[in-house]
PDB file of C-alpha atoms in Angstrom:
ATOM      1  CA  MET A   1       7.487  -7.080   0.991  1.00 72.00           C
ATOM      2  CA  SER A   2       9.015  -5.088   3.648  1.00 68.00           C
ATOM      3  CA  THR A   3      11.486  -7.469   5.698  1.00 66.00           C
ATOM      4  CA  ASP A   4      10.435  -5.698   8.666  1.00 77.00           C
ATOM      5  CA  GLY A   5       6.474  -6.585   8.380  1.00 78.00           C
ATOM      6  CA  GLN A   6       5.430  -3.327   9.005  1.00 92.00           C
ATOM      7  CA  PRO A   7       2.955  -1.782   5.975  1.00 97.00           C
ATOM      8  CA  HIS A   8       4.248   1.160   4.434  1.00 98.00           C
ATOM      9  CA  ILE A   9       3.069   3.902   2.033  1.00 98.00           C
ATOM     10  CA  LEU A  10       5.097   6.287   0.721  1.00 98.00           C
ATOM     11  CA  ALA A  11       2.990   9.167  -0.950  1.00 98.00           C
ATOM     12  CA  ILE A  12       4.849  11.429  -3.293  1.00 98.00           C
ATOM     13  CA  GLY A  13       4.063  14.869  -3.796  1.00 97.00           C
ATOM     14  CA  GLY A  14       6.277  15.033  -7.347  1.00 96.00           C
ATOM     15  CA  GLY A  15       9.872  14.106  -8.463  1.00 95.00           C
ATOM     16  CA  THR A  16       9.636  10.280  -8.791  1.00 96.00           C
ATOM     17  CA  PHE A  17      11.315  10.877 -12.113  1.00 93.00           C
ATOM     18  CA  VAL A  18      13.524  13.511 -13.048  1.00 89.00           C
ATOM     19  CA  PRO A  19      14.832  14.140 -16.772  1.00 84.00           C
ATOM     20  CA  ASP A  20      18.340  12.181 -18.072  1.00 83.00           C
ATOM     21  CA  GLY A  21      18.836  13.367 -21.665  1.00 74.00           C
ATOM     22  CA  ARG A  22      18.981  11.147 -23.833  1.00 69.00           C
ATOM     23  CA  TYR A  23      17.981   8.683 -22.207  1.00 63.00           C
ATOM     24  CA  GLY A  24      14.237  10.211 -20.834  1.00 77.00           C
ATOM     25  CA  VAL A  25      14.403  10.409 -17.603  1.00 84.00           C
ATOM     26  CA  LYS A  26      15.593   8.093 -14.665  1.00 90.00           C
ATOM     27  CA  PRO A  27      14.264   7.056 -11.059  1.00 95.00           C
ATOM     28  CA  SER A  28      15.181   9.923  -8.653  1.00 96.00           C
ATOM     29  CA  PRO A  29      16.223   9.426  -4.863  1.00 97.00           C
ATOM     30  CA  LEU A  30      12.299   8.978  -4.013  1.00 98.00           C
ATOM     31  CA  LEU A  31      11.764   6.490  -6.000  1.00 97.00           C
ATOM     32  CA  ARG A  32      15.323   4.405  -5.146  1.00 96.00           C
ATOM     33  CA  TYR A  33      13.611   5.237  -1.306  1.00 97.00           C
ATOM     34  CA  ALA A  34      11.050   3.423  -1.544  1.00 98.00           C
ATOM     35  CA  LEU A  35      12.430   0.243  -3.400  1.00 97.00           C
ATOM     36  CA  ASP A  36      14.998   0.123  -0.326  1.00 97.00           C
ATOM     37  CA  LEU A  37      12.126   0.306   1.967  1.00 97.00           C
ATOM     38  CA  THR A  38      10.768  -3.600   1.179  1.00 97.00           C
ATOM     39  CA  GLY A  39      14.006  -4.363   2.406  1.00 96.00           C
ATOM     40  CA  GLN A  40      14.701  -6.654  -1.010  1.00 96.00           C
ATOM     41  CA  ASP A  41      18.123  -6.648  -2.950  1.00 96.00           C
ATOM     42  CA  ARG A  42      16.246  -7.091  -6.164  1.00 97.00           C
ATOM     43  CA  PRO A  43      12.202  -6.634  -5.387  1.00 98.00           C
ATOM     44  CA  ARG A  44       9.562  -7.665  -7.271  1.00 98.00           C
ATOM     45  CA  VAL A  45       8.030  -4.035  -8.728  1.00 98.00           C
ATOM     46  CA  CYS A  46       4.362  -4.063  -9.585  1.00 98.00           C
ATOM     47  CA  PHE A  47       3.613  -0.097 -10.899  1.00 98.00           C
ATOM     48  CA  LEU A  48      -0.326   0.971 -11.978  1.00 98.00           C
ATOM     49  CA  THR A  49      -1.311   3.447 -14.792  1.00 98.00           C
ATOM     50  CA  THR A  50      -4.842   3.674 -14.367  1.00 98.00           C
ATOM     51  CA  ALA A  51      -4.940   7.146 -13.686  1.00 98.00           C
ATOM     52  CA  VAL A  52      -4.251   7.947 -16.833  1.00 98.00           C
ATOM     53  CA  GLY A  53      -6.159   4.797 -19.099  1.00 97.00           C
ATOM     54  CA  ASP A  54      -2.943   2.340 -19.174  1.00 98.00           C
ATOM     55  CA  GLY A  55      -2.196   4.380 -22.277  1.00 96.00           C
ATOM     56  CA  ALA A  56       0.527   2.058 -24.364  1.00 96.00           C
ATOM     57  CA  GLU A  57       2.894   5.084 -23.853  1.00 93.00           C
ATOM     58  CA  TYR A  58       2.780   5.433 -20.556  1.00 94.00           C
ATOM     59  CA  VAL A  59       3.357   2.437 -19.470  1.00 96.00           C
ATOM     60  CA  ALA A  60       6.124   2.148 -21.850  1.00 94.00           C
ATOM     61  CA  ARG A  61       8.073   5.211 -20.011  1.00 91.00           C
ATOM     62  CA  PHE A  62       7.661   3.903 -17.107  1.00 94.00           C
ATOM     63  CA  TYR A  63       9.199   0.232 -17.699  1.00 95.00           C
ATOM     64  CA  SER A  64      12.086   2.885 -19.050  1.00 92.00           C
ATOM     65  CA  GLY A  65      12.004   4.644 -16.335  1.00 92.00           C
ATOM     66  CA  PHE A  66      12.535   1.187 -13.800  1.00 94.00           C
ATOM     67  CA  SER A  67      14.731  -0.203 -16.202  1.00 92.00           C
ATOM     68  CA  ARG A  68      17.518   1.693 -14.622  1.00 90.00           C
ATOM     69  CA  LEU A  69      17.221  -0.119 -11.405  1.00 93.00           C
ATOM     70  CA  ASP A  70      18.145  -3.679  -9.793  1.00 94.00           C
ATOM     71  CA  ALA A  71      13.930  -4.796 -10.072  1.00 97.00           C
ATOM     72  CA  GLU A  72      11.963  -7.257 -11.107  1.00 98.00           C
ATOM     73  CA  VAL A  73       9.347  -5.323 -12.870  1.00 98.00           C
ATOM     74  CA  SER A  74       5.850  -5.900 -14.409  1.00 98.00           C
ATOM     75  CA  HIS A  75       2.387  -3.795 -14.659  1.00 98.00           C
ATOM     76  CA  LEU A  76      -0.717  -4.067 -13.745  1.00 98.00           C
ATOM     77  CA  ALA A  77      -3.231  -2.473 -16.518  1.00 98.00           C
ATOM     78  CA  LEU A  78      -7.662  -3.050 -16.287  1.00 98.00           C
ATOM     79  CA  PHE A  79      -7.412  -1.466 -20.375  1.00 97.00           C
ATOM     80  CA  PRO A  80      -9.082  -3.216 -21.879  1.00 95.00           C
ATOM     81  CA  MET A  81      -9.615  -5.775 -19.972  1.00 97.00           C
ATOM     82  CA  PRO A  82      -6.917  -6.849 -17.083  1.00 98.00           C
ATOM     83  CA  ASN A  83      -3.787  -7.843 -18.506  1.00 98.00           C
ATOM     84  CA  VAL A  84      -3.132 -10.339 -15.216  1.00 97.00           C
ATOM     85  CA  ALA A  85      -5.450 -12.539 -14.891  1.00 96.00           C
ATOM     86  CA  ASP A  86      -5.517 -13.423 -11.287  1.00 98.00           C
ATOM     87  CA  MET A  87      -4.944  -9.927  -9.897  1.00 98.00           C
ATOM     88  CA  ARG A  88      -4.644 -10.247  -6.343  1.00 98.00           C
ATOM     89  CA  ALA A  89      -2.691 -13.281  -7.122  1.00 98.00           C
ATOM     90  CA  HIS A  90       0.067 -10.924  -8.783  1.00 98.00           C
ATOM     91  CA  LEU A  91      -0.352  -8.403  -6.306  1.00 98.00           C
ATOM     92  CA  LEU A  92      -0.198 -10.103  -2.833  1.00 98.00           C
ATOM     93  CA  SER A  93       3.548 -11.367  -4.463  1.00 98.00           C
ATOM     94  CA  GLN A  94       5.371  -8.217  -5.084  1.00 98.00           C
ATOM     95  CA  ASP A  95       7.281  -6.255  -2.995  1.00 98.00           C
ATOM     96  CA  LEU A  96       6.235  -2.657  -4.017  1.00 98.00           C
ATOM     97  CA  ILE A  97       3.264  -1.538  -5.639  1.00 98.00           C
ATOM     98  CA  TYR A  98       4.023   2.090  -7.042  1.00 98.00           C
ATOM     99  CA  VAL A  99       0.654   3.998  -8.477  1.00 98.00           C
ATOM    100  CA  SER A 100       1.192   6.487 -11.399  1.00 98.00           C
ATOM    101  CA  GLY A 101      -0.570  10.583 -11.280  1.00 97.00           C
ATOM    102  CA  GLY A 102      -3.588  11.353 -13.855  1.00 97.00           C
ATOM    103  CA  SER A 103      -7.343  10.873 -12.733  1.00 98.00           C
ATOM    104  CA  VAL A 104      -7.319   9.964  -8.983  1.00 98.00           C
ATOM    105  CA  ALA A 105     -11.361  10.275  -9.331  1.00 98.00           C
ATOM    106  CA  ASN A 106     -10.939   7.729 -12.299  1.00 98.00           C
ATOM    107  CA  LEU A 107      -9.040   5.312 -10.833  1.00 98.00           C
ATOM    108  CA  LEU A 108     -10.904   5.357  -7.807  1.00 98.00           C
ATOM    109  CA  ALA A 109     -13.864   4.611  -9.596  1.00 98.00           C
ATOM    110  CA  LEU A 110     -11.520   1.502 -12.016  1.00 98.00           C
ATOM    111  CA  TRP A 111     -10.167   0.184  -8.653  1.00 98.00           C
ATOM    112  CA  ARG A 112     -13.652  -0.565  -6.939  1.00 98.00           C
ATOM    113  CA  LEU A 113     -15.064  -1.673 -10.079  1.00 98.00           C
ATOM    114  CA  HIS A 114     -12.412  -4.782 -10.392  1.00 98.00           C
ATOM    115  CA  GLY A 115     -12.086  -4.834  -6.121  1.00 98.00           C
ATOM    116  CA  LEU A 116      -8.586  -3.394  -6.302  1.00 98.00           C
ATOM    117  CA  ASP A 117      -9.444  -1.012  -3.178  1.00 98.00           C
ATOM    118  CA  GLU A 118      -9.768  -4.429  -1.159  1.00 98.00           C
ATOM    119  CA  ILE A 119      -6.597  -5.972  -2.899  1.00 98.00           C
ATOM    120  CA  MET A 120      -4.885  -3.120  -2.161  1.00 98.00           C
ATOM    121  CA  ARG A 121      -5.405  -2.740   2.070  1.00 98.00           C
ATOM    122  CA  GLU A 122      -5.002  -6.560   1.175  1.00 98.00           C
ATOM    123  CA  ALA A 123      -1.390  -5.883   0.137  1.00 98.00           C
ATOM    124  CA  TRP A 124      -0.769  -3.274   2.462  1.00 98.00           C
ATOM    125  CA  GLU A 125      -1.414  -5.609   5.744  1.00 97.00           C
ATOM    126  CA  ALA A 126       0.628  -8.052   4.554  1.00 97.00           C
ATOM    127  CA  GLY A 127       3.756  -6.217   4.254  1.00 97.00           C
ATOM    128  CA  VAL A 128       3.563  -4.977   0.905  1.00 98.00           C
ATOM    129  CA  VAL A 129       5.264  -1.283   0.035  1.00 98.00           C
ATOM    130  CA  LEU A 130       2.689   1.164  -1.626  1.00 98.00           C
ATOM    131  CA  SER A 131       3.807   4.146  -3.007  1.00 98.00           C
ATOM    132  CA  GLY A 132       2.882   6.597  -5.707  1.00 98.00           C
ATOM    133  CA  GLN A 133       3.282   9.817  -6.996  1.00 98.00           C
ATOM    134  CA  SER A 134       0.450  12.784  -7.522  1.00 98.00           C
ATOM    135  CA  ALA A 135      -3.251  10.473  -8.173  1.00 98.00           C
ATOM    136  CA  GLY A 136      -0.786   7.951  -6.756  1.00 98.00           C
ATOM    137  CA  ALA A 137      -0.324   9.342  -3.423  1.00 98.00           C
ATOM    138  CA  LEU A 138      -3.984  11.170  -2.685  1.00 98.00           C
ATOM    139  CA  CYS A 139      -6.037   7.665  -3.543  1.00 98.00           C
ATOM    140  CA  TRP A 140      -4.489   6.190   0.161  1.00 98.00           C
ATOM    141  CA  HIS A 141      -5.675   9.414   2.361  1.00 98.00           C
ATOM    142  CA  VAL A 142      -9.450   9.901   3.236  1.00 98.00           C
ATOM    143  CA  GLY A 143      -9.105  13.185   0.636  1.00 98.00           C
ATOM    144  CA  GLY A 144      -7.388  16.157  -1.092  1.00 98.00           C
ATOM    145  CA  THR A 145      -7.404  18.525  -3.797  1.00 98.00           C
ATOM    146  CA  THR A 146      -7.966  16.703  -7.688  1.00 97.00           C
ATOM    147  CA  ASP A 147      -8.201  18.429 -11.269  1.00 96.00           C
ATOM    148  CA  SER A 148     -10.079  15.092 -11.886  1.00 97.00           C
ATOM    149  CA  PHE A 149     -12.828  16.872 -13.037  1.00 97.00           C
ATOM    150  CA  GLY A 150     -11.321  20.205 -15.074  1.00 96.00           C
ATOM    151  CA  PRO A 151      -8.343  22.670 -14.251  1.00 94.00           C
ATOM    152  CA  GLN A 152      -9.760  24.299 -11.636  1.00 95.00           C
ATOM    153  CA  LEU A 153      -9.532  22.022  -8.666  1.00 96.00           C
ATOM    154  CA  SER A 154     -12.227  20.519  -6.576  1.00 97.00           C
ATOM    155  CA  PRO A 155     -12.616  18.370  -2.986  1.00 98.00           C
ATOM    156  CA  LEU A 156     -11.658  15.044  -3.222  1.00 98.00           C
ATOM    157  CA  THR A 157     -13.593  13.138  -0.109  1.00 98.00           C
ATOM    158  CA  ASP A 158     -13.917   9.673  -0.676  1.00 98.00           C
ATOM    159  CA  GLY A 159     -10.018   8.469  -1.055  1.00 98.00           C
ATOM    160  CA  LEU A 160      -9.535   5.046   0.246  1.00 98.00           C
ATOM    161  CA  GLY A 161      -8.959   5.959   3.618  1.00 98.00           C
ATOM    162  CA  PHE A 162      -5.883   3.406   4.401  1.00 98.00           C
ATOM    163  CA  LEU A 163      -4.390   6.406   6.527  1.00 98.00           C
ATOM    164  CA  PRO A 164      -6.722   8.737   8.169  1.00 98.00           C
ATOM    165  CA  TYR A 165      -5.783  12.152   6.702  1.00 98.00           C
ATOM    166  CA  SER A 166      -6.327  14.500   3.879  1.00 98.00           C
ATOM    167  CA  CYS A 167      -3.043  14.943   1.219  1.00 98.00           C
ATOM    168  CA  GLY A 168      -2.308  17.894  -0.452  1.00 98.00           C
ATOM    169  CA  VAL A 169       0.474  17.055  -3.464  1.00 98.00           C
ATOM    170  CA  HIS A 170       2.096  19.411  -6.159  1.00 97.00           C
ATOM    171  CA  TYR A 171       2.342  22.092  -2.614  1.00 96.00           C
ATOM    172  CA  ASP A 172       4.831  24.599  -4.182  1.00 95.00           C
ATOM    173  CA  SER A 173       4.297  24.492  -8.026  1.00 95.00           C
ATOM    174  CA  GLU A 174       0.045  24.331  -7.811  1.00 94.00           C
ATOM    175  CA  PRO A 175      -1.284  27.901  -6.881  1.00 94.00           C
ATOM    176  CA  GLN A 176      -4.987  26.474  -6.721  1.00 95.00           C
ATOM    177  CA  ARG A 177      -3.334  23.688  -4.162  1.00 95.00           C
ATOM    178  CA  ARG A 178      -2.664  25.188  -0.763  1.00 96.00           C
ATOM    179  CA  PRO A 179      -5.548  27.550  -0.856  1.00 95.00           C
ATOM    180  CA  LEU A 180      -7.970  24.989  -1.291  1.00 96.00           C
ATOM    181  CA  LEU A 181      -6.441  21.930   0.896  1.00 97.00           C
ATOM    182  CA  GLU A 182      -6.489  24.342   3.565  1.00 96.00           C
ATOM    183  CA  ARG A 183     -10.011  25.057   3.208  1.00 95.00           C
ATOM    184  CA  LEU A 184     -11.631  22.109   3.271  1.00 97.00           C
ATOM    185  CA  VAL A 185      -9.804  21.197   6.585  1.00 97.00           C
ATOM    186  CA  GLY A 186     -11.435  24.438   8.274  1.00 96.00           C
ATOM    187  CA  GLU A 187     -14.248  23.509   7.445  1.00 96.00           C
ATOM    188  CA  GLY A 188     -14.515  20.141   8.412  1.00 96.00           C
ATOM    189  CA  ARG A 189     -14.966  18.966   4.821  1.00 97.00           C
ATOM    190  CA  LEU A 190     -11.555  17.056   5.061  1.00 98.00           C
ATOM    191  CA  PRO A 191      -9.562  15.920   8.375  1.00 98.00           C
ATOM    192  CA  ASP A 192      -6.371  17.412   9.452  1.00 98.00           C
ATOM    193  CA  GLY A 193      -3.221  15.907   7.150  1.00 98.00           C
ATOM    194  CA  TYR A 194      -0.005  16.646   5.501  1.00 98.00           C
ATOM    195  CA  ALA A 195       1.237  17.904   2.603  1.00 98.00           C
ATOM    196  CA  ALA A 196       4.437  17.556  -0.043  1.00 98.00           C
ATOM    197  CA  ASP A 197       6.211  19.902  -2.318  1.00 98.00           C
ATOM    198  CA  GLU A 198       7.984  18.752  -5.881  1.00 97.00           C
ATOM    199  CA  SER A 199      10.510  16.339  -4.737  1.00 97.00           C
ATOM    200  CA  VAL A 200       8.506  15.668  -1.583  1.00 98.00           C
ATOM    201  CA  ALA A 201       7.696  12.446  -0.757  1.00 98.00           C
ATOM    202  CA  LEU A 202       5.463  11.413   2.662  1.00 98.00           C
ATOM    203  CA  HIS A 203       6.134   8.298   4.723  1.00 98.00           C
ATOM    204  CA  TYR A 204       3.862   6.329   6.891  1.00 98.00           C
ATOM    205  CA  VAL A 205       3.972   2.787   8.852  1.00 98.00           C
ATOM    206  CA  GLY A 206       0.394   1.658   9.650  1.00 97.00           C
ATOM    207  CA  ALA A 207      -1.255   4.583   9.647  1.00 97.00           C
ATOM    208  CA  GLU A 208       1.036   6.874  11.347  1.00 98.00           C
ATOM    209  CA  PHE A 209       3.433   9.510   9.489  1.00 98.00           C
ATOM    210  CA  VAL A 210       6.831   8.529  10.201  1.00 98.00           C
ATOM    211  CA  GLN A 211       9.177  11.442   8.390  1.00 98.00           C
ATOM    212  CA  ALA A 212       9.215  13.466   5.125  1.00 98.00           C
ATOM    213  CA  VAL A 213      11.851  12.603   2.609  1.00 98.00           C
ATOM    214  CA  SER A 214      13.292  14.878  -0.307  1.00 98.00           C
ATOM    215  CA  TYR A 215      16.324  15.555  -2.243  1.00 97.00           C
ATOM    216  CA  ARG A 216      15.444  19.309  -2.959  1.00 95.00           C
ATOM    217  CA  LYS A 217      17.230  21.660   0.396  1.00 94.00           C
ATOM    218  CA  GLU A 218      14.149  24.006   0.408  1.00 95.00           C
ATOM    219  CA  ALA A 219      11.506  21.644  -0.456  1.00 97.00           C
ATOM    220  CA  GLY A 220       9.325  21.198   2.111  1.00 98.00           C
ATOM    221  CA  ALA A 221       6.558  18.877   4.109  1.00 98.00           C
ATOM    222  CA  TYR A 222       3.701  20.580   6.076  1.00 98.00           C
ATOM    223  CA  HIS A 223       1.025  19.497   8.930  1.00 98.00           C
ATOM    224  CA  VAL A 224      -1.906  21.289   7.889  1.00 98.00           C
ATOM    225  CA  GLN A 225      -5.014  21.297  11.068  1.00 98.00           C
ATOM    226  CA  ALA A 226      -8.225  22.895  10.989  1.00 97.00           C
ATOM    227  CA  ASP A 227      -7.910  25.810  13.269  1.00 94.00           C
ATOM    228  CA  GLY A 228     -10.713  27.403  14.405  1.00 82.00           C
ATOM    229  CA  PRO A 229     -14.170  27.814  12.130  1.00 82.00           C
ATOM    230  CA  GLY A 230     -13.100  27.974   8.789  1.00 81.00           C
ATOM    231  CA  THR A 231      -9.538  28.094   8.529  1.00 88.00           C
ATOM    232  CA  ALA A 232      -6.382  25.929   8.940  1.00 95.00           C
ATOM    233  CA  LYS A 233      -2.890  26.441  10.156  1.00 96.00           C
ATOM    234  CA  GLU A 234       0.361  25.184   8.977  1.00 96.00           C
ATOM    235  CA  VAL A 235       3.390  23.560   9.993  1.00 98.00           C
ATOM    236  CA  ARG A 236       6.306  23.157   7.936  1.00 98.00           C
ATOM    237  CA  ILE A 237       7.652  19.729   8.504  1.00 98.00           C
ATOM    238  CA  GLU A 238      11.635  19.702   7.473  1.00 98.00           C
ATOM    239  CA  PRO A 239      12.369  16.527   5.228  1.00 98.00           C
ATOM    240  CA  ARG A 240      15.224  13.939   5.612  1.00 98.00           C
ATOM    241  CA  LEU A 241      17.591  15.068   2.947  1.00 97.00           C
ATOM    242  CA  LEU A 242      18.622  11.926   0.791  1.00 97.00           C
ATOM    243  CA  ALA A 243      21.129  11.442  -1.163  1.00 89.00           C
ATOM    244  CA  THR A 244      21.393  12.133  -4.737  1.00 82.00           C
ATOM    245  CA  LEU A 245      23.053   9.879  -7.709  1.00 62.00           C
TER     246      LEU A 245
END
């Protein structure tokens, strides 16, 4: 748990892991920043791959990536049944919970079916740092845009709502993301919110946005706000640049 006792969420637009030659992937500075938020020398980290169906290859890939960190790593799977006897106790004992990308619609449905929505809120309020990329970033917000239903992006309006904002991910790499989010905010179907380019993360303390961080100089974050009937404006937020390793 975070040593400052505050609830933290780090919502990552993309770039949690970066390629690393024959070793596959290594943690980017964004993931190291998430671990630093815990304030622990050897944090307990649990990752969830619900959004990709808990496929064995994804679980193995995440263990490989997290193995590069000085952390005590576990995972929580829901397929074919929960892999831990007491999900609440396990998640509340963690310092950081990390959620993978994939289908945010499927993630939300399964979490609600298993009661993980309530457990996640309890963990967050208790000071466990919550983080994730793409679906794992969108889920904590009111909503955003998703490819859960096909390659043509669709609105997502039933997120967990821990954060009372809309969220945009992959903002500079997927052309459909920006115009659809701006339209949804302008129409009032989603609240004002925040968006992140690849390699950018949005840091919230409690329900307040405090800063964006990145390891790429040209990357940005954005405050997306309704600006008259059916329109929205975008205010760029310069991320704090993190040191690369």
